[in-house]
Short mmCIF file of C-alpha atoms in Angstrom, two decimals:
data_model
loop_
_atom_site.label_atom_id
_atom_site.label_comp_id
_atom_site.label_asym_id
_atom_site.label_seq_id
_atom_site.Cartn_x
_atom_site.Cartn_y
_atom_site.Cartn_z
CA MET R 21 -6.41 21.05 -37.47
CA SER R 22 -7.96 24.19 -39.45
CA GLU R 23 -5.52 25.96 -42.41
CA ALA R 24 -8.67 28.67 -42.81
CA THR R 25 -8.23 29.31 -38.80
CA GLU R 26 -4.45 29.82 -39.50
CA SER R 27 -4.85 32.16 -42.51
CA PHE R 28 -7.17 34.36 -40.44
CA ALA R 29 -4.95 34.79 -37.54
CA ILE R 30 -2.26 36.17 -39.92
CA GLY R 31 -1.88 39.69 -39.91
CA ALA R 32 -5.60 39.73 -39.39
CA GLY R 33 -5.65 42.87 -37.33
CA ARG R 34 -8.49 41.02 -35.43
CA ALA R 35 -8.97 38.34 -32.76
CA ARG R 36 -8.32 35.08 -33.68
CA PRO R 37 -11.02 33.15 -32.96
CA ALA R 38 -10.60 30.29 -30.31
CA TYR R 39 -9.81 27.33 -30.69
CA LYS R 40 -12.39 25.15 -28.53
CA PRO R 41 -10.66 21.87 -27.06
CA LYS R 42 -10.90 18.77 -29.18
CA PRO R 43 -11.65 15.35 -27.01
CA ILE R 44 -9.91 12.75 -29.05
CA GLN R 45 -9.27 8.80 -27.52
CA CYS R 46 -5.66 7.42 -27.80
CA ALA R 47 -5.18 5.32 -30.07
CA SER R 48 -3.05 2.52 -27.64
CA CYS R 49 -4.96 2.42 -24.19
CA GLY R 50 -8.03 3.96 -25.54
CA ALA R 51 -8.07 6.76 -22.61
CA SER R 52 -9.30 9.96 -23.12
CA LEU R 53 -7.96 12.68 -23.60
CA VAL R 54 -8.54 15.88 -24.47
CA LEU R 55 -6.62 18.12 -27.43
CA LYS R 56 -6.51 21.79 -26.71
CA ASP R 57 -3.91 22.52 -29.11
CA GLU R 58 -5.52 22.51 -32.99
CA ARG R 59 -2.02 23.31 -34.81
CA ALA R 60 -0.55 20.17 -32.51
CA GLN R 61 0.50 16.85 -34.27
CA VAL R 62 1.39 14.91 -31.35
CA ILE R 63 0.39 13.83 -28.81
CA VAL R 64 1.62 11.84 -25.30
CA CYS R 65 -1.35 10.58 -23.54
CA ALA R 66 -1.46 11.26 -19.76
CA TYR R 67 -2.14 7.14 -19.55
CA CYS R 68 0.23 5.00 -20.74
CA ARG R 69 2.56 7.46 -22.63
CA ALA R 70 2.18 5.97 -25.85
CA GLN R 71 3.16 8.72 -28.43
CA ILE R 72 -0.12 9.43 -30.85
CA GLU R 73 0.64 10.75 -34.46
CA LEU R 74 -2.98 13.30 -35.06
CA THR R 75 -3.95 13.67 -38.06
CA ASP R 76 -6.60 15.65 -39.58
CA THR R 77 -8.68 12.71 -40.25
CA GLN R 78 -7.21 9.98 -37.27
CA ALA R 79 -4.56 9.49 -34.78
CA ASN R 80 -1.74 6.76 -34.80
CA ALA R 81 0.34 5.41 -31.81
CA ILE R 82 3.57 6.12 -32.49
CA GLY R 83 5.56 4.93 -30.50
CA VAL R 84 5.75 4.92 -26.12
CA VAL R 85 8.52 7.47 -24.97
CA ARG R 86 9.97 5.09 -21.93
CA GLY R 87 12.29 6.49 -19.05
CA ASN R 88 11.28 8.18 -16.11
CA GLU R 89 10.47 11.80 -16.11
CA PRO R 90 12.36 14.21 -15.50
CA ASP R 91 12.10 16.59 -13.03
CA PHE R 92 10.17 19.22 -15.11
CA GLU R 93 9.53 22.26 -13.10
CA LEU R 94 6.25 22.60 -13.88
CA PRO R 95 3.77 19.98 -14.85
CA ILE R 96 1.36 19.81 -18.11
CA GLY R 97 -2.40 22.06 -16.90
CA ALA R 98 -0.06 24.02 -14.92
CA SER R 99 -1.48 28.39 -15.96
CA PHE R 100 1.48 30.71 -16.60
CA ASP R 101 0.43 34.29 -17.03
CA TRP R 102 2.59 36.42 -19.31
CA GLY R 103 2.02 39.51 -20.95
CA ASN R 104 -1.78 39.56 -18.91
CA ILE R 105 -2.57 37.27 -20.83
CA ARG R 106 -2.75 33.20 -19.76
CA TYR R 107 -1.11 30.61 -21.04
CA GLU R 108 -1.35 26.81 -19.82
CA VAL R 109 1.63 24.71 -20.52
CA VAL R 110 0.28 22.38 -22.68
CA GLY R 111 3.39 20.15 -24.19
CA ARG R 112 6.83 19.58 -22.20
CA ILE R 113 10.67 19.06 -23.52
CA ALA R 114 13.64 17.50 -22.08
CA SER R 115 16.65 17.72 -23.84
CA ALA R 116 20.66 16.74 -24.19
CA ASN R 117 23.72 18.28 -25.53
CA PRO R 118 24.90 14.45 -26.81
CA ALA R 119 28.93 16.23 -26.94
CA GLU R 120 28.15 16.60 -22.88
CA PRO R 121 26.47 13.98 -21.32
CA ASP R 122 26.51 15.62 -17.73
CA ASP R 123 25.77 18.47 -18.11
CA ALA R 124 21.98 19.24 -17.03
CA TRP R 125 19.47 18.91 -18.56
CA SER R 126 17.53 21.85 -20.95
CA HIS R 127 13.71 21.81 -20.08
CA ALA R 128 10.73 23.78 -22.44
CA PHE R 129 7.61 24.17 -22.01
CA LEU R 130 5.55 25.01 -24.76
CA LEU R 131 2.64 27.86 -23.30
CA TYR R 132 -0.89 27.67 -25.22
CA ASN R 133 -3.29 30.18 -25.16
CA PRO R 134 -6.62 29.40 -28.10
CA ARG R 135 -6.49 33.09 -29.05
CA GLN R 136 -2.82 34.06 -29.21
CA PRO R 137 0.49 32.49 -30.39
CA SER R 138 2.27 29.94 -28.16
CA LEU R 139 5.05 30.83 -26.49
CA TRP R 140 8.30 28.88 -25.80
CA LEU R 141 9.25 29.30 -21.51
CA SER R 142 13.14 27.78 -21.24
CA SER R 143 14.72 26.91 -18.20
CA TYR R 144 18.83 25.65 -17.46
CA GLU R 145 19.44 24.55 -14.36
CA ARG R 146 17.94 28.00 -12.52
CA GLU R 147 18.04 30.66 -15.60
CA TRP R 148 15.24 30.98 -17.84
CA TRP R 149 13.97 32.14 -21.17
CA ILE R 150 10.86 32.91 -22.44
CA SER R 151 10.61 32.76 -26.61
CA GLY R 152 8.62 33.23 -29.70
CA ARG R 153 8.33 32.27 -33.23
CA THR R 154 9.72 34.98 -35.53
CA ARG R 155 9.56 34.99 -38.92
CA VAL R 156 11.98 38.02 -40.01
CA MET R 157 15.36 35.60 -41.71
CA PRO R 158 19.41 36.11 -40.74
CA VAL R 159 21.20 37.81 -43.67
CA GLY R 160 23.50 34.61 -45.12
CA ASP R 161 23.85 31.03 -43.89
CA VAL R 162 23.69 31.44 -40.03
CA PHE R 163 24.92 28.66 -39.54
CA ALA R 164 28.24 28.81 -40.42
CA GLN R 165 28.95 31.17 -38.35
CA PRO R 166 30.96 31.42 -35.63
CA PRO R 167 30.86 32.31 -31.68
CA GLY R 168 31.52 35.97 -31.54
CA ALA R 169 30.12 36.91 -35.60
CA THR R 170 27.92 39.70 -36.39
CA VAL R 171 24.84 38.40 -37.47
CA THR R 172 22.35 40.91 -39.83
CA THR R 173 18.93 39.99 -39.92
CA HIS R 174 16.23 41.55 -42.77
CA ASP R 175 14.77 43.29 -40.43
CA GLY R 176 18.25 45.10 -40.53
CA ARG R 177 19.20 43.82 -36.15
CA ARG R 178 23.02 43.07 -35.91
CA TRP R 179 23.32 40.69 -33.10
CA ARG R 180 26.11 38.75 -32.18
CA VAL R 181 26.82 34.72 -32.13
CA VAL R 182 27.10 33.36 -28.57
CA GLU R 183 27.28 29.84 -28.87
CA ARG R 184 26.35 26.85 -31.54
CA GLU R 185 25.69 23.35 -30.42
CA SER R 186 23.91 20.40 -31.35
CA SER R 187 20.72 18.90 -28.91
CA GLN R 188 19.13 15.60 -28.55
CA ILE R 189 15.41 15.53 -27.11
CA ALA R 190 14.94 13.31 -23.41
CA TYR R 191 12.55 13.52 -23.30
CA VAL R 192 9.13 14.16 -24.55
CA ASP R 193 4.87 14.60 -23.54
CA GLY R 194 2.48 16.47 -23.86
CA ALA R 195 1.56 17.86 -27.18
CA LEU R 196 3.55 19.73 -29.29
CA PRO R 197 3.01 21.39 -32.28
CA TRP R 198 5.64 19.31 -34.53
CA MET R 199 6.21 15.81 -34.73
CA ALA R 200 9.02 15.46 -31.94
CA ARG R 201 10.18 12.21 -30.37
CA VAL R 202 12.60 11.55 -28.50
CA GLY R 203 16.31 10.82 -30.04
CA ASP R 204 15.97 13.44 -32.47
CA GLN R 205 18.12 15.88 -32.77
CA SER R 206 19.20 19.08 -34.18
CA ARG R 207 21.33 22.10 -34.33
CA SER R 208 21.21 25.55 -32.92
CA VAL R 209 22.62 28.97 -33.19
CA GLU R 210 21.93 31.03 -30.28
CA MET R 211 22.29 35.23 -30.67
CA ILE R 212 22.41 37.67 -28.50
CA ALA R 213 21.55 41.37 -29.29
CA LEU R 214 24.09 43.88 -30.20
CA ASP R 215 21.60 47.26 -28.87
CA GLY R 216 22.08 46.26 -25.50
CA SER R 217 18.63 44.96 -25.08
CA GLY R 218 19.55 41.73 -24.47
CA GLU R 219 16.73 40.87 -26.27
CA THR R 220 18.03 37.14 -27.96
CA TYR R 221 17.48 35.34 -30.84
CA GLU R 222 18.24 31.74 -32.45
CA ALA R 223 18.39 29.66 -35.41
CA GLU R 224 17.85 25.84 -35.17
CA GLN R 225 17.63 23.24 -37.45
CA SER R 226 15.95 19.61 -37.32
CA ALA R 227 17.80 17.17 -38.54
CA ARG R 228 14.97 16.73 -41.37
CA GLY R 229 16.79 20.19 -42.92
CA GLU R 230 14.05 22.53 -41.18
CA ILE R 231 15.27 26.06 -39.78
CA GLU R 232 12.96 27.43 -37.21
CA LEU R 233 13.23 30.77 -36.21
CA SER R 234 12.83 32.42 -32.35
CA ARG R 235 13.04 35.56 -30.43
CA GLY R 236 13.48 36.01 -27.18
CA MET R 237 14.56 37.11 -23.71
CA PRO R 238 15.72 36.11 -20.47
CA ILE R 239 13.17 36.24 -17.34
CA THR R 240 14.43 35.37 -13.85
CA GLU R 241 13.43 33.03 -11.71
CA GLN R 242 11.59 35.12 -10.02
CA GLN R 243 9.71 36.09 -12.23
CA VAL R 244 8.73 33.15 -13.26
CA ARG R 245 7.12 32.62 -10.11
CA GLN R 246 4.81 35.27 -9.85
CA ALA R 247 3.93 34.15 -14.01
CA THR R 248 2.89 30.74 -12.42
CA GLY R 249 1.03 32.08 -9.05
CA GLY R 250 4.48 30.44 -6.84
CA ARG R 251 3.96 26.57 -7.78
CA LEU R 252 6.99 26.63 -9.42
CA ARG R 253 8.27 23.26 -8.31
CA PRO R 254 12.80 23.51 -7.97
CA ARG R 255 14.63 20.92 -9.90
CA ALA R 256 15.67 18.04 -8.11
CA GLY R 257 19.25 18.62 -6.76
CA ALA R 258 19.16 22.07 -8.84
CA ALA R 259 22.36 23.94 -7.30
CA ALA R 260 22.00 27.45 -5.91
CA PRO R 261 22.01 29.46 -9.37
CA LEU R 262 26.01 30.92 -9.81
CA ALA R 263 23.49 34.66 -10.54
CA PRO R 264 20.38 35.09 -11.39
CA SER R 265 20.17 36.22 -15.09
CA GLU R 266 20.20 39.76 -14.63
CA ASP R 267 23.31 39.13 -12.94
CA ARG R 268 25.22 38.22 -16.37
CA PRO R 269 25.92 40.94 -17.51
CA ARG R 270 26.27 42.12 -14.41
CA LEU R 271 29.07 39.34 -13.50
CA ARG R 272 30.51 39.92 -17.24
CA ALA R 273 31.47 43.53 -16.28
CA ILE R 274 32.94 42.65 -13.25
CA SER R 275 35.27 40.18 -14.52
CA LEU R 276 36.07 42.77 -16.92
CA ILE R 277 37.14 45.37 -15.08
CA THR R 278 39.10 42.58 -12.60
CA LEU R 279 41.19 40.98 -15.49
CA GLY R 280 41.60 45.25 -16.54
CA PHE R 281 42.81 45.17 -13.14
CA GLY R 282 44.77 42.59 -13.72
CA ALA R 283 46.59 43.50 -16.89
CA VAL R 284 47.37 47.07 -16.22
CA SER R 285 48.94 45.32 -12.37
CA LEU R 286 50.82 43.15 -13.94
CA LEU R 287 51.95 45.46 -16.37
CA THR R 288 52.57 48.20 -13.73
CA GLY R 289 54.68 45.46 -12.43
CA PHE R 290 57.08 45.05 -14.98
CA VAL R 291 57.98 48.42 -15.42
CA PHE R 292 58.58 49.00 -12.44
CA MET R 293 61.17 46.12 -12.85
CA PHE R 294 62.97 47.17 -15.36
CA LEU R 295 62.79 51.02 -14.56
CA GLY R 296 65.51 52.11 -12.69
CA SER R 297 69.20 54.60 -12.92
CA THR R 298 72.59 53.12 -12.49
CA ILE R 299 73.98 55.20 -9.40
CA ALA R 300 76.80 53.40 -8.99
CA SER R 301 79.38 50.69 -11.13
CA ALA R 302 82.42 49.23 -10.57
CA THR R 303 85.20 46.08 -12.50
CA LEU R 304 86.26 44.86 -9.36
CA PRO R 305 89.40 42.52 -9.13
CA ALA R 306 88.96 38.93 -9.17
CA ASP R 307 89.10 38.08 -5.35
CA GLY R 308 86.54 41.07 -4.83
CA GLY R 309 86.87 44.94 -3.46
CA ARG R 310 84.24 47.25 -2.72
CA VAL R 311 81.75 49.92 -4.84
CA GLY R 312 80.04 53.12 -3.35
CA PRO R 313 79.34 55.49 -1.43
CA ILE R 314 75.86 54.67 -2.09
CA VAL R 315 73.66 57.30 -1.18
CA VAL R 316 70.37 56.43 -0.98
CA GLU R 317 68.06 59.92 0.01
CA ARG R 318 64.82 58.50 0.94
CA PRO R 319 63.99 56.01 3.01
CA SER R 320 63.38 52.17 1.95
CA THR R 321 65.07 52.74 -1.92
CA VAL R 322 64.68 49.92 -3.48
CA LEU R 323 68.52 49.11 -5.45
CA GLU R 324 69.49 46.15 -8.06
CA VAL R 325 71.97 44.58 -7.75
CA ARG R 326 73.47 43.07 -10.69
CA VAL R 327 76.46 40.87 -10.05
CA HIS R 328 78.26 39.35 -13.41
CA GLN R 329 81.20 37.41 -14.07
CA PRO R 330 82.91 36.52 -17.74
CA PHE R 331 84.46 33.91 -17.16
CA ARG R 332 87.50 33.20 -19.80
CA THR R 333 87.30 28.92 -18.86
CA ASP R 334 85.96 26.34 -16.90
CA GLY R 335 85.47 27.10 -12.86
CA TRP R 336 83.30 27.95 -10.25
CA SER R 337 82.96 30.88 -8.07
CA TYR R 338 81.25 32.62 -4.89
CA VAL R 339 79.82 36.57 -4.59
CA GLU R 340 79.54 37.29 -1.43
CA ALA R 341 79.01 40.97 -0.32
CA GLU R 342 77.93 42.64 2.35
CA VAL R 343 75.91 45.91 2.78
CA GLN R 344 77.05 48.08 4.35
CA ASP R 345 76.70 51.85 6.23
CA ALA R 346 79.06 54.43 5.69
CA ASP R 347 81.45 53.61 8.53
CA GLY R 348 81.88 49.92 7.12
CA GLU R 349 79.67 47.77 9.60
CA PHE R 350 78.11 44.84 8.36
CA LEU R 351 73.86 45.81 8.08
CA PHE R 352 73.30 42.06 5.60
CA GLY R 353 75.43 40.22 3.24
CA PHE R 354 74.07 38.05 0.40
CA GLY R 355 75.28 35.76 -2.53
CA ASP R 356 75.35 33.54 -5.06
CA GLU R 357 77.76 31.04 -6.94
CA LEU R 358 78.29 31.45 -10.62
CA TRP R 359 79.98 28.76 -12.67
CA SER R 360 80.74 27.80 -16.71
CA GLU R 361 80.96 24.46 -16.90
CA SER R 362 81.99 22.18 -21.06
CA GLY R 363 82.32 19.51 -22.15
CA PHE R 364 81.62 16.99 -25.37
CA ASP R 365 79.49 14.17 -25.56
CA ASP R 366 77.23 13.94 -29.08
CA GLY R 367 79.21 17.10 -29.32
CA ALA R 368 80.65 20.20 -27.46
CA TRP R 369 78.57 21.81 -25.02
CA HIS R 370 78.95 24.84 -22.47
CA GLU R 371 76.34 26.17 -20.26
CA GLU R 372 77.40 28.85 -17.36
CA LYS R 373 75.65 31.10 -14.94
CA ASN R 374 77.74 34.13 -14.66
CA ASP R 375 75.18 36.67 -13.13
CA TYR R 376 72.46 37.35 -10.35
CA ASP R 377 70.73 40.49 -9.20
CA LEU R 378 68.97 41.01 -6.46
CA HIS R 379 66.70 43.65 -5.20
CA VAL R 380 67.09 45.41 -2.12
CA THR R 381 65.15 47.91 0.11
CA ILE R 382 67.21 50.01 1.80
CA PRO R 383 65.23 51.57 5.04
CA GLU R 384 67.13 55.12 5.90
CA PRO R 385 68.32 56.96 4.52
CA GLY R 386 72.52 57.18 4.52
CA THR R 387 75.02 56.52 2.49
CA TYR R 388 76.07 52.65 1.85
CA TYR R 389 78.86 50.33 0.44
CA LEU R 390 78.38 46.71 -1.34
CA ALA R 391 81.97 44.72 0.15
CA PHE R 392 82.69 42.14 -2.22
CA ALA R 393 84.88 39.19 -1.70
CA VAL R 394 84.72 36.06 -4.72
CA GLN R 395 85.97 32.98 -3.76
CA ALA R 396 87.54 30.04 -5.48
CA ALA R 397 86.49 26.67 -6.14
CA GLY R 398 88.97 23.96 -4.79
CA GLY R 399 88.05 19.92 -5.72
CA GLN R 400 88.62 19.28 -9.39
CA TYR R 401 88.74 23.26 -9.94
CA GLY R 402 92.61 23.82 -8.82
CA GLY R 403 91.72 26.29 -6.19
CA TYR R 404 91.96 28.92 -9.09
CA ASN R 405 88.93 31.27 -10.53
CA PRO R 406 89.16 31.63 -13.79
CA ALA R 407 86.90 35.01 -14.29
CA VAL R 408 89.38 38.38 -13.95
CA GLU R 409 87.06 40.40 -12.20
CA THR R 410 83.56 41.35 -11.19
CA ARG R 411 81.02 43.47 -12.59
CA VAL R 412 78.91 45.16 -10.37
CA THR R 413 75.90 47.50 -11.48
CA VAL R 414 73.84 49.15 -8.25
CA LYS R 415 70.07 50.64 -9.80
CA LYS R 416 67.94 52.37 -7.89
CA LYS R 417 64.45 51.57 -9.26
CA VAL R 418 60.93 52.99 -8.91
CA GLY R 419 59.60 50.74 -6.48
CA SER R 420 59.21 47.30 -5.86
CA SER R 421 58.05 45.70 -8.03
CA LEU R 422 55.79 42.39 -5.79
CA PRO R 423 53.36 44.37 -5.06
CA PHE R 424 51.59 44.48 -8.81
CA LEU R 425 53.01 41.49 -9.75
CA VAL R 426 50.81 39.27 -6.92
CA ALA R 427 47.98 41.34 -7.72
CA GLY R 428 48.18 41.01 -11.02
CA ILE R 429 48.38 37.04 -11.66
CA LEU R 430 46.06 36.58 -8.69
CA ALA R 431 43.20 39.42 -10.57
CA LEU R 432 43.80 38.41 -13.84
CA LEU R 433 43.10 34.25 -12.24
CA ALA R 434 40.26 35.62 -10.67
CA GLY R 435 39.01 37.75 -13.76
CA ALA R 436 39.69 34.58 -16.14
CA PHE R 437 36.93 32.29 -13.42
CA LEU R 438 34.65 35.22 -13.17
CA PHE R 439 34.38 35.44 -17.20
CA LEU R 440 33.53 31.89 -17.57
CA MET R 441 30.80 31.64 -15.34
CA ALA R 442 28.99 34.04 -17.19
CA ALA R 443 30.54 32.70 -20.48
CA THR R 444 29.23 29.80 -19.98
CA LYS R 445 26.13 27.38 -19.30
CA VAL R 446 24.09 30.70 -20.63
CA ARG R 447 21.25 29.96 -22.72
CA ARG R 448 21.29 26.68 -23.63
CA SER R 449 17.51 26.06 -23.05
CA LEU R 450 16.52 28.20 -25.58
CA VAL R 451 17.97 26.10 -28.00
CA GLN R 452 15.02 23.23 -27.43
CA GLY R 453 11.54 24.45 -26.65
CA SER R 454 11.87 28.02 -27.74
CA MET R 455 13.01 27.96 -31.14
CA LYS R 456 10.56 25.41 -31.60
CA MET R 457 7.47 27.39 -33.40
CA LEU R 458 6.18 25.14 -35.71
CA GLU R 459 2.76 25.75 -35.77
CA SER R 460 0.53 22.76 -37.24
CA ASP R 461 0.66 24.39 -40.83
CA MET F 3 19.48 47.97 -17.99
CA ASN F 4 23.20 48.39 -18.52
CA ALA F 5 25.05 46.42 -17.13
CA TRP F 6 27.89 48.70 -17.14
CA THR F 7 25.84 51.24 -15.79
CA SER F 8 25.16 49.50 -12.38
CA PRO F 9 25.08 50.51 -9.18
CA LEU F 10 27.40 47.07 -8.31
CA VAL F 11 29.53 47.44 -11.55
CA LEU F 12 30.82 51.20 -10.55
CA ALA F 13 31.22 50.40 -7.45
CA PHE F 14 33.44 47.48 -8.39
CA LEU F 15 35.12 49.53 -10.53
CA LEU F 16 35.86 51.59 -7.84
CA PHE F 17 36.91 49.80 -5.68
CA ALA F 18 39.57 48.01 -8.96
CA ILE F 19 40.75 51.57 -9.47
CA LEU F 20 41.22 52.53 -5.11
CA GLY F 21 43.21 49.11 -5.33
CA TYR F 22 45.49 49.91 -8.38
CA GLY F 23 46.22 52.63 -6.37
CA ALA F 24 46.70 51.56 -2.68
CA LEU F 25 49.65 49.04 -4.91
CA PHE F 26 51.15 52.11 -4.90
CA ILE F 27 52.08 51.70 -1.19
CA PRO F 28 53.19 48.53 -0.65
CA SER F 29 55.71 49.09 -3.94
CA LEU F 30 57.35 52.01 -2.94
CA GLY F 31 57.72 50.87 0.54
CA GLY F 32 59.63 48.95 -0.89
CA TYR F 33 57.67 45.28 -0.21
CA GLY F 34 58.82 41.88 0.01
CA TYR F 35 62.68 42.33 -1.50
CA ALA F 36 65.45 42.30 1.68
CA GLY F 37 65.70 44.74 4.22
CA HIS F 38 62.59 45.98 4.03
CA GLY F 39 61.23 46.71 7.45
CA GLY F 40 64.57 46.50 8.15
CA PHE F 41 67.91 44.71 7.91
CA HIS F 42 67.51 41.77 9.55
CA ARG F 43 64.84 40.71 7.10
CA GLY F 44 64.08 38.17 4.36
CA PRO F 45 63.00 38.98 1.55
CA SER F 46 59.08 37.88 1.16
CA PHE F 47 57.72 34.46 0.28
CA PHE F 48 56.65 36.15 -3.42
CA TYR F 49 60.39 37.10 -3.85
CA TRP F 50 61.83 33.63 -4.89
CA GLY F 51 64.32 32.52 -6.71
CA GLY F 52 66.72 34.70 -5.55
CA VAL F 53 69.77 34.55 -3.98
CA SER F 54 71.14 33.42 -0.25
CA THR F 55 70.96 36.38 1.73
CA TYR F 56 72.43 36.62 5.20
CA HIS F 57 71.59 38.64 8.15
CA GLY F 58 73.25 38.64 11.10
CA PRO F 59 77.30 39.02 10.54
CA SER F 60 78.41 35.32 11.67
CA VAL F 61 76.64 32.42 10.04
CA ARG F 62 78.82 30.44 13.06
CA SER F 63 78.51 33.64 15.51
CA GLY F 64 77.76 30.44 17.78
CA SER F 65 81.49 29.35 17.92
CA LEU F 66 84.20 29.74 19.44
CA GLY F 67 86.03 32.16 17.64
CA GLY F 68 82.33 34.45 17.67
CA PRO F 69 81.71 36.67 15.41
CA SER F 70 83.19 39.39 12.75
CA PHE F 71 81.58 42.38 11.16
CA HIS F 72 84.11 40.81 8.08
CA GLY F 73 82.73 37.87 7.28
CA GLY F 74 78.81 37.57 6.49
CA GLY F 75 77.65 34.90 4.34
CA MET F 76 78.94 31.30 3.91
CA HIS F 77 82.37 31.22 5.19
CA GLY F 78 81.95 34.72 8.22
CA GLY F 79 82.68 34.42 11.74
CA LYS F 80 85.54 31.83 10.78
#
């Protein structure tokens, strides 16, 4: 490592002097390794997997990386062409979310170029991001912000917090610019630009309290494939993506449209359910009677028939009705039971069902009648009907509320599903690699 | 690119608006209630929890007493 080299590079306006790869010897097995990045603080031996801490004067083995190598999409040494600059993968990290052990791991690839600041390429399932370290600080404590909160950075830009989470390093290899060990935990806050650019801004805090900041952007798997010359390896058992990264905002927009459609449909359904004008009403004697004439002027008119019996005491009755045409001929019938009961258990109780309603569609214009017949219960009720009257109200409705209610409920369910699809499993991988742009000084 | 201006999203928005408008057709036609499509038809599956409906003049039309115009319902034909 050379601090003079670092100072030279920052804001100097000149090309950064290239670092010449340095041969080192594994402190554990003695194998020859090549250190390409002078900022590396740790390197994992490709032969014995010993983790070697690099200082100015010596290389010390500090442990061994155990466990099988994850299904990294890119090997150490893979080239990555980005912005007309050729980078090389010199380090890799796989991280897991300790709160969700069944979730896929995030992969992070350190992209190194001897004349450029390093970049991080991150993947989660088949979503990709590329990012680099930034020195622009957020205003206030960004880790205290809940998802959805707005954060301002000192350059005046505004960001929305999209996720807060913890992660744990599960595997590491290659050379890395900070002391990364399996089991290290960190927490992070992921934000997205409010200007619609899609740019991301993240803050990560290590267990030691160090905070790293990075800015990045999502890229497509196709872009990654092109940048690697088509040598991208699929993750083992990786499922087909729900949608490419660039489709996420569109998926969210579609989900919002679906939710809006559902809400408007449901609202219309409720309006149709409650809106209507009374066209006939009558109070019939206890044994029933006829209501009408009911004049229907247009085909497929929807009527709501409401039947109510004010019970004076306990009892049961069955109120049925026929829809009759102008000649009094039966068209169809309907009916339901009404009852009132009371008693005394732990205390006095009373229950009753004293009304019902029916929606009916009258297919043809014409004059109609409703003929009601009321029966009282026999048996324990002694055959009497305690209701002394039957009140009938007929309302003409605007239409059927069912199409709107059914479509509204289905659309809300579908919209919620799409929204969750668009909102979850996004940007998780940024938590790991893209944040840690620690330079060796 | 702003997602709201993408052709796919705009096409979906148009589809949703047309779909909403199309819902008025069955709604104004009285879809789902007893009598829609004729008095011989009962309510649709989606109109649950309603009262019992009778679409013949008698629930005992096969009885010796024969059907009766007045008597559709639980005691019809008696």
